[in-house]
Amino acid sequence: MSPKSRLYTLVKAWKNKPFQEVRDACGQPWLGLSGEALEEHQSWSQRQAISNEPIFNSQGTKLTSSLFRPLLTATDTQLLRLFMEGLDTITYWYRSGRFIPGILPIPVQHLASSNVIDALSDLILNSRLPVGLVSLGVHKLNETDSMDSCMEGLLRMRRLGVLIHALDFCGASSQVQWIEQMEPEGIHIEMGQFRADGLPNEMISLGQKFHTQIYASNITLVKDLENVMAMGVHHCYGGLMMPPVSRHQMLHISDSRIAKAIFSLHPHKNPNGDK
């Protein structure tokens, strides 16, 4: 084997190697870290391991995007750093040859701050990612004051080519009004809320009312899949589809075999009318 071919083999093996946390030889924490910083350091590799939730089409046959879960529980001090990690994950997929759009959740109240919007804009511009790969998942939409004050910040994000998604939609009048004004590219509905009382009629025609992509989250029961088919949802994610994975594992996902097998048991219920 020539030196050039050996180098190629080494580089290829390194590129395909799963992420591992770098530690010193003795395994001890780095000197000078406070207790809080040490806890952050120790939990970082855990977030890397299970931080990306795959999102599939309604039949579970195609990976369509990913939700970066650590941002859902981020504190104010963690927000920008975790947002940068989310962008880095999307960049990792893009440079590996996979165009996997990433949804990065942000609480609605932070989007009312011009300082936060400036910081997010800088991070997005410095990532140099193509338009369509970065989406903001706006959540905690029940806070009416923040919903009105975040409009300017979201418009600035849109000018950068960032897509807007509304997370945790429950049909509240304030949420409906905000969606009518903002016209987001995606609306995410938590399917667990319909298990006890059934599926409301207004949810069945949601896709036609807003003319946007409908995402069903928290798909953990077969009953949830039945509601998904009744609603005509475009995208699904949850434990029944596939649990969160690492960013390296995401590169090897093409479909959700469990969900696809469940759907194949009920071909007569296909919302597209196929037999």
mmCIF file of C-alpha atoms in Angstrom:
data_model
loop_
_atom_site.group_PDB
_atom_site.id
_atom_site.type_symbol
_atom_site.label_atom_id
_atom_site.label_comp_id
_atom_site.label_asym_id
_atom_site.label_seq_id
_atom_site.Cartn_x
_atom_site.Cartn_y
_atom_site.Cartn_z
ATOM 1 C CA MET A 1 0.000 0.000 0.000
ATOM 2 C CA SER A 2 1.424 3.361 -1.004
ATOM 3 C CA PRO A 3 1.780 6.190 1.544
ATOM 4 C CA LYS A 4 -0.962 8.147 -0.264
ATOM 5 C CA SER A 5 -3.488 5.301 -0.084
ATOM 6 C CA ARG A 6 -2.636 4.703 3.598
ATOM 7 C CA LEU A 7 -3.343 8.365 4.335
ATOM 8 C CA TYR A 8 -6.658 8.134 2.501
ATOM 9 C CA THR A 9 -7.632 5.075 4.542
ATOM 10 C CA LEU A 10 -6.719 6.778 7.822
ATOM 11 C CA VAL A 11 -8.661 9.944 6.953
ATOM 12 C CA LYS A 12 -11.701 7.931 5.911
ATOM 13 C CA ALA A 13 -11.598 5.876 9.120
ATOM 14 C CA TRP A 14 -11.312 9.048 11.227
ATOM 15 C CA LYS A 15 -14.221 10.680 9.390
ATOM 16 C CA ASN A 16 -16.521 7.720 10.083
ATOM 17 C CA LYS A 17 -15.497 7.349 13.712
ATOM 18 C CA PRO A 18 -18.323 8.132 16.211
ATOM 19 C CA PHE A 19 -17.945 11.160 18.462
ATOM 20 C CA GLN A 20 -16.041 10.550 21.699
ATOM 21 C CA GLU A 21 -15.336 12.923 24.536
ATOM 22 C CA VAL A 22 -11.667 13.884 24.853
ATOM 23 C CA ARG A 23 -10.264 13.391 28.368
ATOM 24 C CA ASP A 24 -6.800 13.525 29.823
ATOM 25 C CA ALA A 25 -4.803 10.354 30.459
ATOM 26 C CA CYS A 26 -5.631 10.042 34.159
ATOM 27 C CA GLY A 27 -9.316 10.638 33.597
ATOM 28 C CA GLN A 28 -9.460 13.450 36.134
ATOM 29 C CA PRO A 29 -11.398 16.680 35.506
ATOM 30 C CA TRP A 30 -9.443 19.644 34.246
ATOM 31 C CA LEU A 31 -7.936 21.897 36.888
ATOM 32 C CA GLY A 32 -9.583 25.211 37.576
ATOM 33 C CA LEU A 33 -13.176 24.217 36.706
ATOM 34 C CA SER A 34 -15.870 25.257 39.154
ATOM 35 C CA GLY A 35 -18.537 22.821 40.228
ATOM 36 C CA GLU A 36 -21.086 24.244 37.801
ATOM 37 C CA ALA A 37 -18.610 24.281 34.897
ATOM 38 C CA LEU A 38 -17.545 20.715 35.690
ATOM 39 C CA GLU A 39 -21.167 19.555 35.640
ATOM 40 C CA GLU A 40 -21.618 21.227 32.257
ATOM 41 C CA HIS A 41 -18.484 19.521 30.945
ATOM 42 C CA GLN A 42 -19.601 16.091 32.148
ATOM 43 C CA SER A 43 -23.087 16.410 30.660
ATOM 44 C CA TRP A 44 -21.837 17.691 27.287
ATOM 45 C CA SER A 45 -20.938 14.247 25.904
ATOM 46 C CA GLN A 46 -24.312 12.900 27.050
ATOM 47 C CA ARG A 47 -26.108 15.589 25.046
ATOM 48 C CA GLN A 48 -23.963 14.758 22.043
ATOM 49 C CA ALA A 49 -24.927 11.088 22.369
ATOM 50 C CA ILE A 50 -28.728 11.439 22.454
ATOM 51 C CA SER A 51 -29.469 15.018 21.462
ATOM 52 C CA ASN A 52 -30.969 14.686 17.959
ATOM 53 C CA GLU A 53 -34.533 13.428 17.480
ATOM 54 C CA PRO A 54 -35.158 12.134 13.935
ATOM 55 C CA ILE A 55 -38.268 13.399 12.132
ATOM 56 C CA PHE A 56 -39.804 11.263 9.369
ATOM 57 C CA ASN A 57 -42.524 11.640 6.779
ATOM 58 C CA SER A 58 -46.000 10.449 7.778
ATOM 59 C CA GLN A 59 -45.311 6.889 6.572
ATOM 60 C CA GLY A 60 -41.967 6.585 8.336
ATOM 61 C CA THR A 61 -40.190 5.856 5.048
ATOM 62 C CA LYS A 62 -37.963 8.949 4.797
ATOM 63 C CA LEU A 63 -35.918 11.066 7.207
ATOM 64 C CA THR A 64 -37.011 14.686 6.683
ATOM 65 C CA SER A 65 -35.342 16.682 9.490
ATOM 66 C CA SER A 66 -34.151 16.613 13.097
ATOM 67 C CA LEU A 67 -35.038 18.338 16.370
ATOM 68 C CA PHE A 68 -32.119 19.424 18.586
ATOM 69 C CA ARG A 69 -33.513 18.496 22.008
ATOM 70 C CA PRO A 70 -31.003 20.125 24.440
ATOM 71 C CA LEU A 71 -32.364 23.568 23.528
ATOM 72 C CA LEU A 72 -35.813 22.604 24.853
ATOM 73 C CA THR A 73 -34.524 22.700 28.439
ATOM 74 C CA ALA A 74 -31.698 25.240 28.041
ATOM 75 C CA THR A 75 -31.262 27.933 30.677
ATOM 76 C CA ASP A 76 -30.672 31.566 29.730
ATOM 77 C CA THR A 77 -26.903 31.144 30.133
ATOM 78 C CA GLN A 78 -26.839 27.954 28.020
ATOM 79 C CA LEU A 79 -28.992 29.203 25.159
ATOM 80 C CA LEU A 80 -26.399 30.656 22.778
ATOM 81 C CA ARG A 81 -23.827 27.923 23.416
ATOM 82 C CA LEU A 82 -26.352 25.156 22.754
ATOM 83 C CA PHE A 83 -27.635 27.001 19.683
ATOM 84 C CA MET A 84 -24.063 27.040 18.380
ATOM 85 C CA GLU A 85 -23.793 23.279 19.065
ATOM 86 C CA GLY A 86 -26.997 22.752 17.094
ATOM 87 C CA LEU A 87 -25.606 24.698 14.136
ATOM 88 C CA ASP A 88 -22.379 22.706 14.386
ATOM 89 C CA THR A 89 -24.400 19.473 14.206
ATOM 90 C CA ILE A 90 -26.205 20.606 11.040
ATOM 91 C CA THR A 91 -22.847 21.621 9.565
ATOM 92 C CA TYR A 92 -21.431 18.170 10.421
ATOM 93 C CA TRP A 93 -24.216 16.511 8.422
ATOM 94 C CA TYR A 94 -23.883 18.976 5.552
ATOM 95 C CA ARG A 95 -20.131 18.422 5.236
ATOM 96 C CA SER A 96 -20.724 14.651 5.392
ATOM 97 C CA GLY A 97 -22.946 14.867 2.330
ATOM 98 C CA ARG A 98 -26.363 14.697 4.046
ATOM 99 C CA PHE A 99 -28.790 17.610 3.718
ATOM 100 C CA ILE A 100 -30.672 17.146 7.011
ATOM 101 C CA PRO A 101 -32.566 20.278 8.114
ATOM 102 C CA GLY A 102 -32.257 20.994 11.820
ATOM 103 C CA ILE A 103 -34.944 22.541 14.033
ATOM 104 C CA LEU A 104 -33.385 24.545 16.887
ATOM 105 C CA PRO A 105 -35.932 25.351 19.647
ATOM 106 C CA ILE A 106 -35.928 28.863 21.119
ATOM 107 C CA PRO A 107 -38.366 30.169 23.796
ATOM 108 C CA VAL A 108 -40.530 32.929 22.382
ATOM 109 C CA GLN A 109 -39.545 35.458 25.062
ATOM 110 C CA HIS A 110 -35.887 35.382 23.988
ATOM 111 C CA LEU A 111 -36.825 36.356 20.431
ATOM 112 C CA ALA A 112 -38.106 39.682 21.753
ATOM 113 C CA SER A 113 -34.563 40.664 22.766
ATOM 114 C CA SER A 114 -32.553 42.521 20.119
ATOM 115 C CA ASN A 115 -29.312 41.329 21.757
ATOM 116 C CA VAL A 116 -30.342 37.679 21.399
ATOM 117 C CA ILE A 117 -31.426 38.225 17.792
ATOM 118 C CA ASP A 118 -28.083 39.902 17.016
ATOM 119 C CA ALA A 119 -26.193 36.955 18.535
ATOM 120 C CA LEU A 120 -28.310 34.361 16.706
ATOM 121 C CA SER A 121 -27.825 36.240 13.426
ATOM 122 C CA ASP A 122 -24.044 36.241 13.859
ATOM 123 C CA LEU A 123 -23.976 32.515 14.626
ATOM 124 C CA ILE A 124 -26.163 31.668 11.625
ATOM 125 C CA LEU A 125 -24.168 33.856 9.227
ATOM 126 C CA ASN A 126 -20.853 32.448 10.463
ATOM 127 C CA SER A 127 -22.115 28.879 9.950
ATOM 128 C CA ARG A 128 -22.393 29.552 6.166
ATOM 129 C CA LEU A 129 -25.121 26.909 5.887
ATOM 130 C CA PRO A 130 -27.406 26.860 2.819
ATOM 131 C CA VAL A 131 -30.875 28.365 3.103
ATOM 132 C CA GLY A 132 -33.423 25.814 4.315
ATOM 133 C CA LEU A 133 -31.158 23.798 6.617
ATOM 134 C CA VAL A 134 -31.734 25.969 9.719
ATOM 135 C CA SER A 135 -35.157 26.340 11.351
ATOM 136 C CA LEU A 136 -36.156 28.103 14.561
ATOM 137 C CA GLY A 137 -38.584 26.100 16.676
ATOM 138 C CA VAL A 138 -40.495 28.762 18.616
ATOM 139 C CA HIS A 139 -41.941 27.286 21.812
ATOM 140 C CA LYS A 140 -43.679 28.476 25.015
ATOM 141 C CA LEU A 141 -46.182 30.202 22.751
ATOM 142 C CA ASN A 142 -48.717 30.634 25.548
ATOM 143 C CA GLU A 143 -46.978 33.814 26.724
ATOM 144 C CA THR A 144 -49.084 36.377 24.830
ATOM 145 C CA ASP A 145 -46.915 39.437 25.544
ATOM 146 C CA SER A 146 -43.802 37.754 24.146
ATOM 147 C CA MET A 147 -45.707 36.494 21.100
ATOM 148 C CA ASP A 148 -46.455 40.056 20.008
ATOM 149 C CA SER A 149 -43.020 41.466 20.787
ATOM 150 C CA CYS A 150 -41.053 38.740 18.961
ATOM 151 C CA MET A 151 -42.416 39.566 15.488
ATOM 152 C CA GLU A 152 -39.586 41.929 14.545
ATOM 153 C CA GLY A 153 -36.935 39.426 15.614
ATOM 154 C CA LEU A 154 -38.556 36.628 13.623
ATOM 155 C CA LEU A 155 -38.731 38.835 10.533
ATOM 156 C CA ARG A 156 -34.985 39.443 10.873
ATOM 157 C CA MET A 157 -34.452 35.690 11.056
ATOM 158 C CA ARG A 158 -36.556 35.220 7.933
ATOM 159 C CA ARG A 159 -34.374 37.675 6.011
ATOM 160 C CA LEU A 160 -31.438 35.339 6.707
ATOM 161 C CA GLY A 161 -33.334 32.432 5.151
ATOM 162 C CA VAL A 162 -34.219 30.817 8.477
ATOM 163 C CA LEU A 163 -37.473 28.816 8.541
ATOM 164 C CA ILE A 164 -39.940 29.306 11.406
ATOM 165 C CA HIS A 165 -41.681 26.440 13.230
ATOM 166 C CA ALA A 166 -44.322 26.745 15.955
ATOM 167 C CA LEU A 167 -43.817 24.058 18.614
ATOM 168 C CA ASP A 168 -46.398 22.675 21.074
ATOM 169 C CA PHE A 169 -49.476 23.904 19.207
ATOM 170 C CA CYS A 170 -52.679 23.172 21.135
ATOM 171 C CA GLY A 171 -55.242 25.231 19.228
ATOM 172 C CA ALA A 172 -55.455 28.162 21.660
ATOM 173 C CA SER A 173 -56.894 31.346 20.129
ATOM 174 C CA SER A 174 -53.727 33.324 20.889
ATOM 175 C CA GLN A 175 -51.622 30.682 19.092
ATOM 176 C CA VAL A 176 -53.979 30.663 16.091
ATOM 177 C CA GLN A 177 -53.757 34.459 15.832
ATOM 178 C CA TRP A 178 -49.955 34.356 16.026
ATOM 179 C CA ILE A 179 -49.760 31.673 13.343
ATOM 180 C CA GLU A 180 -52.085 33.622 11.045
ATOM 181 C CA GLN A 181 -49.785 36.658 11.374
ATOM 182 C CA MET A 182 -46.465 34.828 11.166
ATOM 183 C CA GLU A 183 -47.397 32.046 8.703
ATOM 184 C CA PRO A 184 -44.702 29.613 9.926
ATOM 185 C CA GLU A 185 -43.330 26.876 7.692
ATOM 186 C CA GLY A 186 -44.210 24.192 10.255
ATOM 187 C CA ILE A 187 -46.687 23.610 13.099
ATOM 188 C CA HIS A 188 -45.859 20.939 15.699
ATOM 189 C CA ILE A 189 -48.676 19.213 17.587
ATOM 190 C CA GLU A 190 -48.118 17.094 20.706
ATOM 191 C CA MET A 191 -50.239 13.986 20.064
ATOM 192 C CA GLY A 192 -50.511 12.875 23.702
ATOM 193 C CA GLN A 193 -53.142 15.546 24.380
ATOM 194 C CA PHE A 194 -55.694 13.657 22.219
ATOM 195 C CA ARG A 195 -55.457 10.231 23.873
ATOM 196 C CA ALA A 196 -58.137 10.809 26.513
ATOM 197 C CA ASP A 197 -60.742 12.970 24.761
ATOM 198 C CA GLY A 198 -60.165 12.009 21.140
ATOM 199 C CA LEU A 199 -59.263 14.116 18.113
ATOM 200 C CA PRO A 200 -61.104 17.492 17.772
ATOM 201 C CA ASN A 201 -62.629 18.305 14.386
ATOM 202 C CA GLU A 202 -60.608 21.517 14.052
ATOM 203 C CA MET A 203 -57.390 19.504 14.203
ATOM 204 C CA ILE A 204 -58.402 17.273 11.288
ATOM 205 C CA SER A 205 -58.540 20.222 8.865
ATOM 206 C CA LEU A 206 -55.527 22.032 10.308
ATOM 207 C CA GLY A 207 -53.333 21.527 7.233
ATOM 208 C CA GLN A 208 -55.919 23.032 4.897
ATOM 209 C CA LYS A 209 -56.603 25.958 7.242
ATOM 210 C CA PHE A 210 -53.011 27.169 7.548
ATOM 211 C CA HIS A 211 -51.497 25.749 4.331
ATOM 212 C CA THR A 212 -48.305 24.725 6.102
ATOM 213 C CA GLN A 213 -46.449 21.555 7.049
ATOM 214 C CA ILE A 214 -47.945 19.762 10.073
ATOM 215 C CA TYR A 215 -45.610 17.899 12.441
ATOM 216 C CA ALA A 216 -46.855 15.356 15.002
ATOM 217 C CA SER A 217 -44.634 14.991 18.081
ATOM 218 C CA ASN A 218 -44.546 12.486 20.969
ATOM 219 C CA ILE A 219 -45.597 9.514 18.818
ATOM 220 C CA THR A 220 -45.319 6.708 21.390
ATOM 221 C CA LEU A 221 -48.527 4.655 20.940
ATOM 222 C CA VAL A 222 -50.227 3.017 17.961
ATOM 223 C CA LYS A 223 -53.254 5.205 18.839
ATOM 224 C CA ASP A 224 -51.083 8.240 18.097
ATOM 225 C CA LEU A 225 -50.353 6.871 14.628
ATOM 226 C CA GLU A 226 -54.075 6.409 13.998
ATOM 227 C CA ASN A 227 -54.669 10.058 14.925
ATOM 228 C CA VAL A 228 -51.776 11.063 12.675
ATOM 229 C CA MET A 229 -53.389 9.332 9.710
ATOM 230 C CA ALA A 230 -56.785 10.896 10.487
ATOM 231 C CA MET A 231 -55.209 14.370 10.572
ATOM 232 C CA GLY A 232 -53.204 13.931 7.389
ATOM 233 C CA VAL A 233 -49.999 14.960 9.152
ATOM 234 C CA HIS A 234 -46.927 15.509 6.969
ATOM 235 C CA HIS A 235 -44.138 14.650 9.473
ATOM 236 C CA CYS A 236 -43.916 12.535 12.655
ATOM 237 C CA TYR A 237 -41.441 12.011 15.469
ATOM 238 C CA GLY A 238 -41.389 10.292 18.831
ATOM 239 C CA GLY A 239 -40.321 7.091 20.549
ATOM 240 C CA LEU A 240 -42.429 4.848 18.292
ATOM 241 C CA MET A 241 -40.782 6.322 15.200
ATOM 242 C CA MET A 242 -37.224 6.365 16.591
ATOM 243 C CA PRO A 243 -35.656 7.599 19.861
ATOM 244 C CA PRO A 244 -33.051 10.413 19.840
ATOM 245 C CA VAL A 245 -29.661 9.495 18.390
ATOM 246 C CA SER A 246 -26.177 10.974 18.122
ATOM 247 C CA ARG A 247 -25.268 13.215 15.230
ATOM 248 C CA HIS A 248 -23.045 10.468 13.776
ATOM 249 C CA GLN A 249 -25.830 7.872 13.940
ATOM 250 C CA MET A 250 -28.130 10.310 12.138
ATOM 251 C CA LEU A 251 -25.964 10.024 9.021
ATOM 252 C CA HIS A 252 -26.927 6.353 8.660
ATOM 253 C CA ILE A 253 -30.706 6.794 9.084
ATOM 254 C CA SER A 254 -32.897 6.673 5.990
ATOM 255 C CA ASP A 255 -36.240 5.442 7.354
ATOM 256 C CA SER A 256 -38.079 4.369 10.501
ATOM 257 C CA ARG A 257 -38.495 0.620 10.066
ATOM 258 C CA ILE A 258 -40.757 0.122 13.110
ATOM 259 C CA ALA A 259 -43.223 2.832 12.120
ATOM 260 C CA LYS A 260 -43.138 1.719 8.482
ATOM 261 C CA ALA A 261 -43.982 -1.839 9.521
ATOM 262 C CA ILE A 262 -46.912 -0.637 11.660
ATOM 263 C CA PHE A 263 -48.264 1.490 8.811
ATOM 264 C CA SER A 264 -48.030 -1.470 6.428
ATOM 265 C CA LEU A 265 -50.459 -3.426 8.629
ATOM 266 C CA HIS A 266 -53.221 -0.924 7.790
ATOM 267 C CA PRO A 267 -52.894 -0.138 4.076
ATOM 268 C CA HIS A 268 -56.626 0.652 3.817
ATOM 269 C CA LYS A 269 -56.158 3.573 6.243
ATOM 270 C CA ASN A 270 -53.551 5.308 4.107
ATOM 271 C CA PRO A 271 -54.566 9.024 3.993
ATOM 272 C CA ASN A 272 -53.419 9.249 0.389
ATOM 273 C CA GLY A 273 -55.964 6.618 -0.637
ATOM 274 C CA ASP A 274 -53.364 4.054 -1.806
ATOM 275 C CA LYS A 275 -54.218 0.371 -1.409
#
